[in-house]
Amino acid sequence: MGRKDKSRYEWLQEYLDLEERCRYLRWQIRKVKREEQRWEDGDLSHLRINGRSRGAHVLDQLPPLQAELDDCESDRQELLALVDSFHGYEHEFLKLHYIEGMTLDDIADDPDFPYGIDWIRHKSAELHHMLDFLDQWEDHKHSFENRYDVEIGDCIPLFD
């Protein structure tokens, strides 16, 4: 399949990139807040802070990080709205599997999805061959389980 076929699904790569960026920004914000906690009540609280010290400027990092996270989340929501406007079961399948995290069996059991498990497995294999980055993302996704920058509280509701 040519480049034209791959470009039909570039939205998925864009979404995955945005999701990863948002996750990283949330981690940075948590890190800044923990650093502030150390300076206020933790192991660094006994140290004096002056205008040039690192501790004096910890919270200065928070507003730009929060603004960037808000922009990232907004872009992600806009992209999800765009994806919802796409027609075709391939787009729906990709959204259910890679964005909502449903397994192939879960998708087959979904009463709103009109295809059975055989079609879903066939389509999944076909799309994997067509989209190189899906295999890379699948491997990358499993590495999140052992990372320190991902917490249970990071779960973002995709749909309100």
mmCIF file of C-alpha atoms in Angstrom:
data_model
loop_
_atom_site.group_PDB
_atom_site.id
_atom_site.type_symbol
_atom_site.label_atom_id
_atom_site.label_comp_id
_atom_site.label_asym_id
_atom_site.label_seq_id
_atom_site.Cartn_x
_atom_site.Cartn_y
_atom_site.Cartn_z
ATOM 1 C CA MET A 1 0.000 0.000 0.000
ATOM 2 C CA GLY A 2 1.262 3.373 -0.920
ATOM 3 C CA ARG A 3 1.813 6.602 0.965
ATOM 4 C CA LYS A 4 -1.714 7.739 0.097
ATOM 5 C CA ASP A 5 -3.203 4.846 2.078
ATOM 6 C CA LYS A 6 -1.027 5.582 5.084
ATOM 7 C CA SER A 7 -2.000 9.261 5.097
ATOM 8 C CA ARG A 8 -5.637 8.257 5.668
ATOM 9 C CA TYR A 9 -4.630 7.151 9.151
ATOM 10 C CA GLU A 10 -2.058 9.759 10.121
ATOM 11 C CA TRP A 11 -4.603 11.054 12.630
ATOM 12 C CA LEU A 12 -3.824 8.025 14.773
ATOM 13 C CA GLN A 13 -0.103 8.786 14.907
ATOM 14 C CA GLU A 14 -0.915 12.409 15.688
ATOM 15 C CA TYR A 15 -3.244 11.343 18.509
ATOM 16 C CA LEU A 16 -0.674 8.960 19.977
ATOM 17 C CA ASP A 17 1.966 11.697 19.863
ATOM 18 C CA LEU A 18 -0.389 14.159 21.579
ATOM 19 C CA GLU A 19 -1.290 11.592 24.231
ATOM 20 C CA GLU A 20 2.386 10.948 24.939
ATOM 21 C CA ARG A 21 3.145 14.685 25.120
ATOM 22 C CA CYS A 22 0.246 15.272 27.536
ATOM 23 C CA ARG A 23 1.416 12.399 29.715
ATOM 24 C CA TYR A 24 4.937 13.851 29.827
ATOM 25 C CA LEU A 25 3.636 17.322 30.729
ATOM 26 C CA ARG A 26 1.499 15.885 33.556
ATOM 27 C CA TRP A 27 4.622 14.129 34.853
ATOM 28 C CA GLN A 28 6.606 17.379 34.734
ATOM 29 C CA ILE A 29 3.851 19.196 36.640
ATOM 30 C CA ARG A 30 3.803 16.491 39.323
ATOM 31 C CA LYS A 31 7.587 16.726 39.551
ATOM 32 C CA VAL A 32 7.471 20.505 40.085
ATOM 33 C CA LYS A 33 4.773 20.113 42.758
ATOM 34 C CA ARG A 34 6.821 17.453 44.562
ATOM 35 C CA GLU A 35 9.866 19.718 44.446
ATOM 36 C CA GLU A 36 7.809 22.539 45.959
ATOM 37 C CA GLN A 37 6.666 20.155 48.704
ATOM 38 C CA ARG A 38 10.297 19.290 49.465
ATOM 39 C CA TRP A 39 11.163 22.994 49.881
ATOM 40 C CA GLU A 40 8.118 23.770 52.020
ATOM 41 C CA ASP A 41 7.662 20.727 54.253
ATOM 42 C CA GLY A 42 10.239 18.144 53.269
ATOM 43 C CA ASP A 43 13.923 17.465 53.527
ATOM 44 C CA LEU A 44 14.883 20.874 52.092
ATOM 45 C CA SER A 45 12.633 22.945 54.378
ATOM 46 C CA HIS A 46 15.456 23.709 56.817
ATOM 47 C CA LEU A 47 17.499 25.436 54.085
ATOM 48 C CA ARG A 48 17.287 29.168 53.547
ATOM 49 C CA ILE A 49 16.064 30.302 50.142
ATOM 50 C CA ASN A 50 17.365 33.434 48.478
ATOM 51 C CA GLY A 51 16.421 34.974 45.130
ATOM 52 C CA ARG A 52 19.082 33.058 43.222
ATOM 53 C CA SER A 53 18.364 29.641 44.688
ATOM 54 C CA ARG A 54 16.606 26.969 42.726
ATOM 55 C CA GLY A 55 13.916 26.561 45.350
ATOM 56 C CA ALA A 56 12.837 30.184 44.980
ATOM 57 C CA HIS A 57 11.862 29.606 41.363
ATOM 58 C CA VAL A 58 10.325 26.145 41.488
ATOM 59 C CA LEU A 59 6.771 27.396 41.134
ATOM 60 C CA ASP A 60 7.730 29.692 38.246
ATOM 61 C CA GLN A 61 7.840 26.572 36.075
ATOM 62 C CA LEU A 62 4.245 25.602 36.822
ATOM 63 C CA PRO A 63 2.197 28.188 34.817
ATOM 64 C CA PRO A 64 3.967 27.608 31.474
ATOM 65 C CA LEU A 65 3.781 23.821 31.936
ATOM 66 C CA GLN A 66 0.078 24.030 32.804
ATOM 67 C CA ALA A 67 -0.598 26.278 29.793
ATOM 68 C CA GLU A 68 1.215 23.852 27.501
ATOM 69 C CA LEU A 69 -0.722 20.930 28.979
ATOM 70 C CA ASP A 70 -4.012 22.785 28.483
ATOM 71 C CA ASP A 71 -3.106 23.429 24.827
ATOM 72 C CA CYS A 72 -2.094 19.806 24.359
ATOM 73 C CA GLU A 73 -5.338 18.547 25.909
ATOM 74 C CA SER A 74 -7.329 20.950 23.753
ATOM 75 C CA ASP A 75 -5.557 19.720 20.602
ATOM 76 C CA ARG A 76 -6.229 16.136 21.652
ATOM 77 C CA GLN A 77 -9.944 16.832 22.184
ATOM 78 C CA GLU A 78 -10.189 18.620 18.822
ATOM 79 C CA LEU A 79 -8.539 15.669 17.114
ATOM 80 C CA LEU A 80 -10.967 13.267 18.816
ATOM 81 C CA ALA A 81 -13.879 15.386 17.578
ATOM 82 C CA LEU A 82 -12.423 15.245 14.073
ATOM 83 C CA VAL A 83 -11.982 11.465 14.292
ATOM 84 C CA ASP A 84 -15.605 11.132 15.410
ATOM 85 C CA SER A 85 -16.627 12.820 12.155
ATOM 86 C CA PHE A 86 -14.843 10.202 10.008
ATOM 87 C CA HIS A 87 -16.941 7.567 8.307
ATOM 88 C CA GLY A 88 -16.060 3.940 7.887
ATOM 89 C CA TYR A 89 -15.551 0.974 10.101
ATOM 90 C CA GLU A 90 -11.773 1.025 9.739
ATOM 91 C CA HIS A 91 -11.615 4.401 11.489
ATOM 92 C CA GLU A 92 -14.076 3.200 14.112
ATOM 93 C CA PHE A 93 -12.022 0.044 14.656
ATOM 94 C CA LEU A 94 -8.784 2.026 15.061
ATOM 95 C CA LYS A 95 -10.453 4.417 17.495
ATOM 96 C CA LEU A 96 -11.912 1.618 19.610
ATOM 97 C CA HIS A 97 -8.698 -0.386 19.659
ATOM 98 C CA TYR A 98 -5.947 2.243 19.947
ATOM 99 C CA ILE A 99 -7.668 5.185 21.603
ATOM 100 C CA GLU A 100 -10.265 3.545 23.831
ATOM 101 C CA GLY A 101 -8.014 0.532 24.498
ATOM 102 C CA MET A 102 -10.558 -2.158 23.677
ATOM 103 C CA THR A 103 -9.307 -5.641 22.827
ATOM 104 C CA LEU A 104 -10.269 -7.293 19.559
ATOM 105 C CA ASP A 105 -12.685 -9.552 21.436
ATOM 106 C CA ASP A 106 -14.261 -6.559 23.192
ATOM 107 C CA ILE A 107 -14.803 -4.862 19.837
ATOM 108 C CA ALA A 108 -16.392 -8.002 18.414
ATOM 109 C CA ASP A 109 -18.741 -8.155 21.423
ATOM 110 C CA ASP A 110 -19.732 -4.500 21.027
ATOM 111 C CA PRO A 111 -23.344 -4.467 19.770
ATOM 112 C CA ASP A 112 -22.736 -1.169 17.930
ATOM 113 C CA PHE A 113 -19.913 -2.673 15.844
ATOM 114 C CA PRO A 114 -21.445 -4.760 13.061
ATOM 115 C CA TYR A 115 -18.522 -7.071 12.297
ATOM 116 C CA GLY A 116 -17.470 -10.310 13.922
ATOM 117 C CA ILE A 117 -14.143 -11.393 15.337
ATOM 118 C CA ASP A 118 -12.921 -12.880 12.033
ATOM 119 C CA TRP A 119 -13.311 -9.588 10.171
ATOM 120 C CA ILE A 120 -11.802 -7.693 13.103
ATOM 121 C CA ARG A 121 -8.728 -9.936 13.248
ATOM 122 C CA HIS A 122 -8.327 -9.745 9.477
ATOM 123 C CA LYS A 123 -8.673 -5.949 9.490
ATOM 124 C CA SER A 124 -6.273 -5.649 12.421
ATOM 125 C CA ALA A 125 -3.636 -7.693 10.599
ATOM 126 C CA GLU A 126 -4.160 -5.716 7.399
ATOM 127 C CA LEU A 127 -3.828 -2.388 9.172
ATOM 128 C CA HIS A 128 -0.743 -3.546 11.053
ATOM 129 C CA HIS A 129 0.939 -4.351 7.778
ATOM 130 C CA MET A 130 -0.090 -1.011 6.329
ATOM 131 C CA LEU A 131 0.837 1.177 9.273
ATOM 132 C CA ASP A 132 4.366 0.579 10.473
ATOM 133 C CA PHE A 133 4.040 2.799 13.501
ATOM 134 C CA LEU A 134 1.247 0.714 15.030
ATOM 135 C CA ASP A 135 3.637 -2.107 15.850
ATOM 136 C CA GLN A 136 6.109 0.347 17.351
ATOM 137 C CA TRP A 137 3.358 1.981 19.398
ATOM 138 C CA GLU A 138 2.081 -1.366 20.668
ATOM 139 C CA ASP A 139 5.560 -2.220 21.978
ATOM 140 C CA HIS A 140 5.962 1.284 23.392
ATOM 141 C CA LYS A 141 2.546 1.182 25.071
ATOM 142 C CA HIS A 142 3.424 -1.898 27.126
ATOM 143 C CA SER A 143 6.546 -0.186 28.440
ATOM 144 C CA PHE A 144 4.301 2.337 30.271
ATOM 145 C CA GLU A 145 3.456 -0.298 32.866
ATOM 146 C CA ASN A 146 6.929 -0.046 34.404
ATOM 147 C CA ARG A 147 7.477 3.687 34.056
ATOM 148 C CA TYR A 148 7.572 6.106 36.945
ATOM 149 C CA ASP A 149 5.947 8.974 35.019
ATOM 150 C CA VAL A 150 2.622 7.159 34.705
ATOM 151 C CA GLU A 151 0.253 7.003 37.646
ATOM 152 C CA ILE A 152 -3.230 5.618 37.955
ATOM 153 C CA GLY A 153 -4.481 9.189 38.197
ATOM 154 C CA ASP A 154 -3.221 9.833 34.673
ATOM 155 C CA CYS A 155 -6.267 8.193 33.171
ATOM 156 C CA ILE A 156 -8.034 10.862 31.164
ATOM 157 C CA PRO A 157 -11.675 10.412 30.339
ATOM 158 C CA LEU A 158 -11.805 10.423 26.553
ATOM 159 C CA PHE A 159 -15.491 11.138 26.329
ATOM 160 C CA ASP A 160 -17.630 13.082 28.742
#
